[in-house]
XYZ file of C-alpha atoms in Angstrom:
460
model
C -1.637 7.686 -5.359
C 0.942 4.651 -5.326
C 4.410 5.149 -3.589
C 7.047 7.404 -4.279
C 9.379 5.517 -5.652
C 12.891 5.216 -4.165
C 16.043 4.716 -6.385
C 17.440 0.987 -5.893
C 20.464 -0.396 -4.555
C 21.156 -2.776 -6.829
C 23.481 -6.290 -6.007
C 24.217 -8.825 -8.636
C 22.124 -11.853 -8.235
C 23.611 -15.112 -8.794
C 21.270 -17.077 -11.687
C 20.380 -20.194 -11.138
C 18.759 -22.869 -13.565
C 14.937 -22.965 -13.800
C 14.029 -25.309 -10.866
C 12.092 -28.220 -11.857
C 10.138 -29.731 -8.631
C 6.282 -28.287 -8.648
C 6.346 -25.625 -5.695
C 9.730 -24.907 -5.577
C 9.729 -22.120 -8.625
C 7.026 -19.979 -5.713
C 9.137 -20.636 -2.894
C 12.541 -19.780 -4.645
C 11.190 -16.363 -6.204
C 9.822 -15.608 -2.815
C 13.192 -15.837 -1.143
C 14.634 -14.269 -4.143
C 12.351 -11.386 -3.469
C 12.458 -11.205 0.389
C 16.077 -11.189 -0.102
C 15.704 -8.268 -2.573
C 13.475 -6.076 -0.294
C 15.525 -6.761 2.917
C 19.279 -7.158 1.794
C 18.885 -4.485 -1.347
C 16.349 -2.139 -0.666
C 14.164 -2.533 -3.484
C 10.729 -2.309 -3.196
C 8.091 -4.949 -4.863
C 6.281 -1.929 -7.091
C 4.884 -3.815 -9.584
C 6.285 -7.386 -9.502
C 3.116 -9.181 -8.502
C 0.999 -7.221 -11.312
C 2.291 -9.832 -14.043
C 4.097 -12.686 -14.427
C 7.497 -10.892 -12.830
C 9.259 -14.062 -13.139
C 10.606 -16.416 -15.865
C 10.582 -19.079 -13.451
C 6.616 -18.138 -12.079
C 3.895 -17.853 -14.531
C 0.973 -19.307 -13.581
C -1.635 -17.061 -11.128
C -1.323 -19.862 -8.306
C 2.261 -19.677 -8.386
C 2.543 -16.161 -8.523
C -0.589 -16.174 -5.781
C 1.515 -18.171 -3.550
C 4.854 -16.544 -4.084
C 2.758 -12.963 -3.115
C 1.178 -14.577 0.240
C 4.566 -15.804 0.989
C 6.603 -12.737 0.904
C 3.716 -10.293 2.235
C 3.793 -12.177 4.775
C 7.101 -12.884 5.996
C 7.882 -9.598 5.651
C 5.024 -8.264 7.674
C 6.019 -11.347 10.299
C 10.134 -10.236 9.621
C 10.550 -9.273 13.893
C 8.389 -12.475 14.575
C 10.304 -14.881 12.509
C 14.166 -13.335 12.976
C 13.291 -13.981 17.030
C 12.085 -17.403 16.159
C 15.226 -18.412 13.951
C 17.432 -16.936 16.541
C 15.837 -19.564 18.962
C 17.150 -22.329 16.347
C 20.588 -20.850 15.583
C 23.968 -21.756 17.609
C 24.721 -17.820 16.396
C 23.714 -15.541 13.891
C 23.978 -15.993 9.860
C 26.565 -13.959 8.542
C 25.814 -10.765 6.137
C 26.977 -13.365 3.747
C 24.424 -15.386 3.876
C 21.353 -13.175 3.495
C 20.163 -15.206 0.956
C 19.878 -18.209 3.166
C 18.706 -16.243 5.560
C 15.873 -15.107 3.092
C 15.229 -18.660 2.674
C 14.664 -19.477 6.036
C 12.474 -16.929 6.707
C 10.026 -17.827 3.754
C 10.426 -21.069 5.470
C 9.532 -19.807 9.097
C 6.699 -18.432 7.314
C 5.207 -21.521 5.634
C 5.300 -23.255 9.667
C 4.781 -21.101 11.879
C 2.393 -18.500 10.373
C 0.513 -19.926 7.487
C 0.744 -23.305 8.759
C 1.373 -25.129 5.358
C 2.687 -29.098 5.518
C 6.123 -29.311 7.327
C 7.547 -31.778 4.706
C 7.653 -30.028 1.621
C 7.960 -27.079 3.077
C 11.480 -28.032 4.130
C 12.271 -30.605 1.567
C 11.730 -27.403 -1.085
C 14.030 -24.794 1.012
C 16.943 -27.261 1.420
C 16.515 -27.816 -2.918
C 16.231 -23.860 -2.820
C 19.457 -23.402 -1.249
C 21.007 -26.142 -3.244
C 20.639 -24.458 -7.001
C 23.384 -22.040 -5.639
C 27.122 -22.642 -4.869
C 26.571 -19.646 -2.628
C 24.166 -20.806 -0.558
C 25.020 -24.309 -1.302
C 27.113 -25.216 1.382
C 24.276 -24.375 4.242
C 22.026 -27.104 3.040
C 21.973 -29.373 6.268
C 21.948 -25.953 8.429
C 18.368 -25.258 6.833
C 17.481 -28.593 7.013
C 17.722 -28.884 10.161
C 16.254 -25.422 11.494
C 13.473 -26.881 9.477
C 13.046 -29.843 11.144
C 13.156 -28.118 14.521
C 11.057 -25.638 13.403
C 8.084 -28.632 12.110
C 8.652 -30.594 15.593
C 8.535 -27.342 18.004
C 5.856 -25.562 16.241
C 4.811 -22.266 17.403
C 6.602 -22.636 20.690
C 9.561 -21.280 18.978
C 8.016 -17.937 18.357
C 8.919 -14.839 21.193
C 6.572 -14.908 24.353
C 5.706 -11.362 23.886
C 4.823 -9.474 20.463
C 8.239 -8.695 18.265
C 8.883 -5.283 16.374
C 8.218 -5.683 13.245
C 8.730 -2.399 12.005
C 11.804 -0.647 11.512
C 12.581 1.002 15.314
C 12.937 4.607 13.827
C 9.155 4.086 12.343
C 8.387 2.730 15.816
C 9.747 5.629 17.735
C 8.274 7.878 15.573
C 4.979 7.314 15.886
C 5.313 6.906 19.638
C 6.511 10.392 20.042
C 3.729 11.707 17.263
C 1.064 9.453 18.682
C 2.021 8.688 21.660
C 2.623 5.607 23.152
C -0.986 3.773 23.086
C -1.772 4.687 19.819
C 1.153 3.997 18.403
C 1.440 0.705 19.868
C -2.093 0.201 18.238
C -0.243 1.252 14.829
C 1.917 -1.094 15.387
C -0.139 -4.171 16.095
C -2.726 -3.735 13.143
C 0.200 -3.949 10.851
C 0.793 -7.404 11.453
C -2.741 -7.976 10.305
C -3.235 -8.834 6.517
C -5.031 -6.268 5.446
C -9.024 -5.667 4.246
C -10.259 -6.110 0.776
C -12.887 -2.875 0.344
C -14.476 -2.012 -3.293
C -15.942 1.176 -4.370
C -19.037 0.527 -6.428
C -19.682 2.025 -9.847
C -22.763 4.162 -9.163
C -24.072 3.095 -12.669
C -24.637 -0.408 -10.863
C -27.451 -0.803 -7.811
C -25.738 -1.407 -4.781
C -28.408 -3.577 -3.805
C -28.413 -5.554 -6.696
C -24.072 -5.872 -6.256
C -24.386 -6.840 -2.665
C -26.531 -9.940 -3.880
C -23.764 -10.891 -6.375
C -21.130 -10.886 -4.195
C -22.950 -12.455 -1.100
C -21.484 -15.758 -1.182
C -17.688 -13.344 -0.447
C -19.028 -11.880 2.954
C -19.638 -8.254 1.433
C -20.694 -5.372 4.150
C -21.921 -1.990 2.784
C -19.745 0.609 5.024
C -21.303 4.125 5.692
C -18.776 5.680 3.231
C -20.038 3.705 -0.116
C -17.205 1.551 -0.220
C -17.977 -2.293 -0.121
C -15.880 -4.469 2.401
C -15.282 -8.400 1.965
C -14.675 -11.100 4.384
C -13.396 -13.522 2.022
C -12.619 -12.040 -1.141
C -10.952 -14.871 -3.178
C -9.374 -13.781 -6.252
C -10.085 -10.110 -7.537
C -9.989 -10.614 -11.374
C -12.585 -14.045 -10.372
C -15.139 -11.706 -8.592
C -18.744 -10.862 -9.764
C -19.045 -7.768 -11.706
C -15.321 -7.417 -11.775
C -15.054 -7.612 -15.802
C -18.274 -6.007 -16.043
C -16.480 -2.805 -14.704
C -19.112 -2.633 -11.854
C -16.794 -2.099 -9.014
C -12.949 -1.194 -8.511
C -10.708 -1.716 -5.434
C -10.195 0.577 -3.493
C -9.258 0.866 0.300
C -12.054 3.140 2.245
C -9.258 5.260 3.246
C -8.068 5.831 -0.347
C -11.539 6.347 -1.402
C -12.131 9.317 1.167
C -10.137 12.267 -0.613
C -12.228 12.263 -3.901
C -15.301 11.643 -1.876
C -15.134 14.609 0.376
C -14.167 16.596 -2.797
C -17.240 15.592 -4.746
C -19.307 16.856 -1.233
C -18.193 20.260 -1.902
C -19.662 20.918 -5.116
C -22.790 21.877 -5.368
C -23.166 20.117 -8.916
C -20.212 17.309 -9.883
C -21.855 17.133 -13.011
C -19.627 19.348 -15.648
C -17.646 20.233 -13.243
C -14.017 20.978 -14.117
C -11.608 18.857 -11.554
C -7.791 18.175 -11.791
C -6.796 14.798 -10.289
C -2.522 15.430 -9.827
C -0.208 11.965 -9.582
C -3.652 10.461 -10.546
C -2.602 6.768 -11.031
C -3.384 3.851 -10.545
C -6.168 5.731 -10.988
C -9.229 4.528 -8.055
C -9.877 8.608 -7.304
C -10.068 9.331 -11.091
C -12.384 6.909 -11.560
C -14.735 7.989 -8.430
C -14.252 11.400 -9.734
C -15.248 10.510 -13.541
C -18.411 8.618 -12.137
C -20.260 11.520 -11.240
C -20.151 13.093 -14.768
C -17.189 15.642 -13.644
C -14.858 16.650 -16.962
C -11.787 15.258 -15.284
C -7.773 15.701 -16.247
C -6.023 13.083 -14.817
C -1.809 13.810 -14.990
C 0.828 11.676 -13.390
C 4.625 11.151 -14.605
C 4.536 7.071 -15.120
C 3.877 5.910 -18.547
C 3.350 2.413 -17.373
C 0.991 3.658 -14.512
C -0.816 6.098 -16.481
C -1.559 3.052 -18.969
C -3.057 1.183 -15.790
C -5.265 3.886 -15.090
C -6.390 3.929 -18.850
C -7.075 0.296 -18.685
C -9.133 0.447 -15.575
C -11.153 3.074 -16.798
C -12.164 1.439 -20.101
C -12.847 -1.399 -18.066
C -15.313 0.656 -15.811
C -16.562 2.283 -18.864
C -15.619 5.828 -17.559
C -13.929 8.536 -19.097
C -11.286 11.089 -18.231
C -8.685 13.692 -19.875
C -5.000 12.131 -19.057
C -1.938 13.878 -19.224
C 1.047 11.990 -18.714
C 4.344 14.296 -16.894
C 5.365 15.939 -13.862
C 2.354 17.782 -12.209
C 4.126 20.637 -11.673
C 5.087 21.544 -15.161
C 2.679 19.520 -17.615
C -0.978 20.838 -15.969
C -2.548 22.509 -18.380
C -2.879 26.203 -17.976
C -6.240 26.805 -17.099
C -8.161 26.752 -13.738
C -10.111 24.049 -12.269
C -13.562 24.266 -10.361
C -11.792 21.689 -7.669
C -8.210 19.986 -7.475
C -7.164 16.645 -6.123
C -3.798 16.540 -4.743
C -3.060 12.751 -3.986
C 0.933 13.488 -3.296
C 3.485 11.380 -3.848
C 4.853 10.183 -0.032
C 6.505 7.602 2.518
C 3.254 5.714 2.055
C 3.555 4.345 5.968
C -0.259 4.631 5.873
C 0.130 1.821 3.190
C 2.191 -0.534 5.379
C -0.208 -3.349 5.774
C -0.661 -3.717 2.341
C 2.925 -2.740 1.180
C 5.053 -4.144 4.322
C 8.055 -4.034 2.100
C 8.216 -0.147 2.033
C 8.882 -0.502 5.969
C 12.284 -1.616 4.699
C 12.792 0.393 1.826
C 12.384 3.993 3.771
C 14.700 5.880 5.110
C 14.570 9.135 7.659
C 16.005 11.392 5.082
C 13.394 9.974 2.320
C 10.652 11.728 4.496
C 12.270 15.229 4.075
C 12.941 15.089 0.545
C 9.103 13.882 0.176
C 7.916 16.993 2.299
C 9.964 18.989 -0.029
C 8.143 17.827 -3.704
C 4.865 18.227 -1.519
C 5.082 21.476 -0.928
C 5.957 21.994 -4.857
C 2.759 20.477 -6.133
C 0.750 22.064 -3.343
C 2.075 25.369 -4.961
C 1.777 23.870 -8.388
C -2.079 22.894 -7.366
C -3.098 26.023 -5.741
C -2.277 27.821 -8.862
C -4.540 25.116 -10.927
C -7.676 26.144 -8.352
C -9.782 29.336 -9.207
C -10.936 31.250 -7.120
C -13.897 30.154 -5.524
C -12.578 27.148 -6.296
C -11.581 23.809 -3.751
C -8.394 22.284 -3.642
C -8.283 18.699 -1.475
C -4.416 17.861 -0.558
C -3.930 13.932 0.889
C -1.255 11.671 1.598
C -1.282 7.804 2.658
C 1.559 8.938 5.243
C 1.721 8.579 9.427
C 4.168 11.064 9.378
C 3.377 14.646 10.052
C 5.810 16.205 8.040
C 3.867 15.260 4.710
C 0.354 16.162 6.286
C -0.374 18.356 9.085
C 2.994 20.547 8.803
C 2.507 20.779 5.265
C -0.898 22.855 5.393
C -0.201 24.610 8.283
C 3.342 26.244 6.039
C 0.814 26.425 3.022
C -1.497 28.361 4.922
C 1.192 30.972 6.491
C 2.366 31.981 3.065
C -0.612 32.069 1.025
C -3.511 34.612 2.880
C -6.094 34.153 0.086
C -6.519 30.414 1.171
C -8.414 29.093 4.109
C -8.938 25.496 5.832
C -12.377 24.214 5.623
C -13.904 21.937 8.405
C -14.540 18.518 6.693
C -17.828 17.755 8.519
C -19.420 14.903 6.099
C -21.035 12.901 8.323
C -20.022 9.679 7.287
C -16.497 9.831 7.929
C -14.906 6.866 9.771
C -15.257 7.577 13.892
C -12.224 9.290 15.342
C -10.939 10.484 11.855
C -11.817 13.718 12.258
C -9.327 16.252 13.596
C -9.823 19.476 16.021
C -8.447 21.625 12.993
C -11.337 19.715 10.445
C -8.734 17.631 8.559
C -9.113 13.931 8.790
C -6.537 11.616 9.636
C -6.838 8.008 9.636
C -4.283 5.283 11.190
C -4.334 1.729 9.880
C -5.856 0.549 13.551
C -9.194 2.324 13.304
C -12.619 0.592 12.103
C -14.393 2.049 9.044
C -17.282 2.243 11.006
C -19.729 2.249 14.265
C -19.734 -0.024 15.509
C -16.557 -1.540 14.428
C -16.220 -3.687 11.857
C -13.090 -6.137 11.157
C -10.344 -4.587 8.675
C -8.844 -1.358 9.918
C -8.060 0.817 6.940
C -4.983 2.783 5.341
C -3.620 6.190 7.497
C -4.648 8.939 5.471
C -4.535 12.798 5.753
C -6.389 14.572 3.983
C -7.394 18.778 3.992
C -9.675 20.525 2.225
C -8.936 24.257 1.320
C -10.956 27.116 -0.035
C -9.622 29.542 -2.603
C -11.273 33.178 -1.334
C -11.605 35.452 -4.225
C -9.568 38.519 -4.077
């Protein structure tokens, strides 16, 4: 399940002509977006899936413009502490889009270490196309210049917050401390590229394909590179013989498919199904699968990647709660719309999207499709509810207020043996944080926080 999406906060702004000088079309529309995310609130849902830009439209550019704003904005405490050791004071509000520059900029020296010279020639011409910004030229010029002599001395002696401090705090007090200073470290870490295999295709046979990319077959089934290169560029990718897929993300479907006794035929609803990774591992094992989410444009993404895998499923495109079909389903999939803070590595900019209050209204539309897929479940039947949240709210509280107002449902243990060490809770639900290793012993990567529960529908 992707992000809930969070309404935007839209500011004006100001065009500028097509720039001209090769590398400075990436660098602008990285700024431009970094300015978006931090000074507007709006998230990057979508932008890097096409060309997202007049002035970007090759895949390097657009490649480059990606790297550049994942990472500042995963690097944001990191690079703010190492501006403010350039600055005489503070940039004004007024100049966030400077500031945006700058920190694309930071980024370029002091984390990705890319040449010093263009680097700063291209943010002073970035600043220039704008009579708003165009006044601060020899101020960015010359943090640049200080920032290509010093180096990484300029960056804090002791790790930054990069994270919002409510997020922070949060998971202190839900985590405590140690862990969620783990949290906290691991998302500064750019995050693992796992597949999940098409079981049509011998594992075996993949592995050998993609050795020359690092590939290391995880306990789970899913397929974990070192050095992925591009995705669309990778063997077996157009032959539909893999998906990505983050080992976290693949768990929920998995442990569903472990409690049937027979996948094959089996009736299964998969609720806010796209993009549509957990259809797809669903579909694979021969299951008669209804796949319903509200996004047009998503649900067309899962249709795509399913006709490229060769797989088939039942879509329905609507709200979950009201468009299910009514009938009853051998097993449900409840991927819910949520915060997405188990995401955070790979989607840093929803750090700075969020808001406390976002979490309660979330809860809220949980708790209506966990009543809207409890009704979907017959009895006898399985119902798996997951979230890529940290915050207990849209896991843990959510089953345990399920479970006191429904007497006919029960938790089951998830004991599958090949769950990721230290996932599994005293209570039998799983929860991953983005810190852990995917397996014993460890392996390089962490993975997405996940919680996931799987509940039994008693017969009356």
């Amino acid at each position: 399940m992707e992000p809930a999406r969070k309404p935007e906060r839209r500011t004006a702004r100001p065009k500028a002509p097509i720039p001209k000088t090769p590398g400075l079309a990436a660098r602008r529309w990285a700024a431009d977006l970094v300015f978006d995310v931090t000074a507007n609130g709006r998230s990057l849902e979508g932008t890097f899936d096409g060309p997202g830009s007049k002035q970007v439209s090759n895949p390097a550019d657009i490649a480059l413009t990606q790297s550049l704003v994942l990472s500042t904005l995963r690097h944001l405490g990191t690079l703010d502490a190492a501006l403010g050791n350039c600055l005489d004071r503070p940039l004004k509000p007024s100049q966030a889009r400077a500031q945006a520059t700058l920190r694309v900029l930071a980024t370029q020296l002091l984390i990705l270490d890319m040449p010093a010279h263009a680097a700063v020639t291209l943010a002073v011409e970035d600043v220039a196309q704008s009579p708003k910004t165009r006044a601060l030229k020899g101020l960015v010029n010359a943090v640049g210049r200080r920032m290509a002599r010093e180096g990484k001395a300029l960056l804090p002696a002791e790790p930054a917050l990069e994270q919002p401090k409510w997020l922070a705090q949060r998971w202190a007090e839900t985590y405590g401390k140690k862990t969620g200073d783990h949290v906290l470290a691991s998302l500064r870490n750019q995050p693992a590229i796992d597949l999940t295999p098409n079981p049509s295709i011998d594992r075996e046979d993949l592995l050998k394909a993609l050795a020359e990319h690092g590939p290391t077959l995880l306990p789970t089934g899913s397929i974990r590179l070192a050095n992925p290169g591009r995705i669309t560029e990778l063997p077996g990718f157009k032959e539909g013989h893999w998906w990505v897929q983050d080992v976290a993300a693949a768990l929920p479907a998995t442990i569903l498919l472990e409690s049937l006794e027979d996948p094959s035929g089996a009736t299964v609803l998969d609720m806010c199904a796209a993009p549509g990774g957990k259809t797809a591992q669903l579909a694979a094992t021969g299951a008669d699968v209804t796949a319903v989410d509200r996004s047009q444009s998503r649900m067309g993404r899962l249709t795509d990647n399913l006709k490229r895998l060769g797989l088939q499923a039942r879509t329905v495109i609507g709200d979950a709660r009201d468009v299910v079909p009514n009938r009853h389903f051998s097993a449900v999939l409840l991927d819910a719309p949520c915060s997405a803070t188990g995401t955070l590595r790979r989607h840093p900019d929803l750090a700075h999207v969020r808001r406390p209050d976002d979490i309660v209204a979330l809860a809220n539309l949980q708790s209506e499709l966990l009543e809207a897929a409890a009704k979907r479940t017959a009895p006898g039947g399985t119902l798996v509810y997951a979230t890529c949240s940290m915050e207990p709210e849209e896991g843990e509280d959510q089953i345990s207020q399920f479970l006191a107002g429904h007497p006919n449902w029960a938790l089951e243990s998830i004991d599958w043996s090949d769950l990721p060490a230290r996932a599994r809770q005293a209570d039998g639900t799983v929860r991953t944080l983005p810190h852990m290793a995917p397996a014993s012993p460890d392996i390089a990567g962490g993975m997405d926080g996940f919680f996931i529960a799987k509940l039994h529908h008693h017969v009356s």
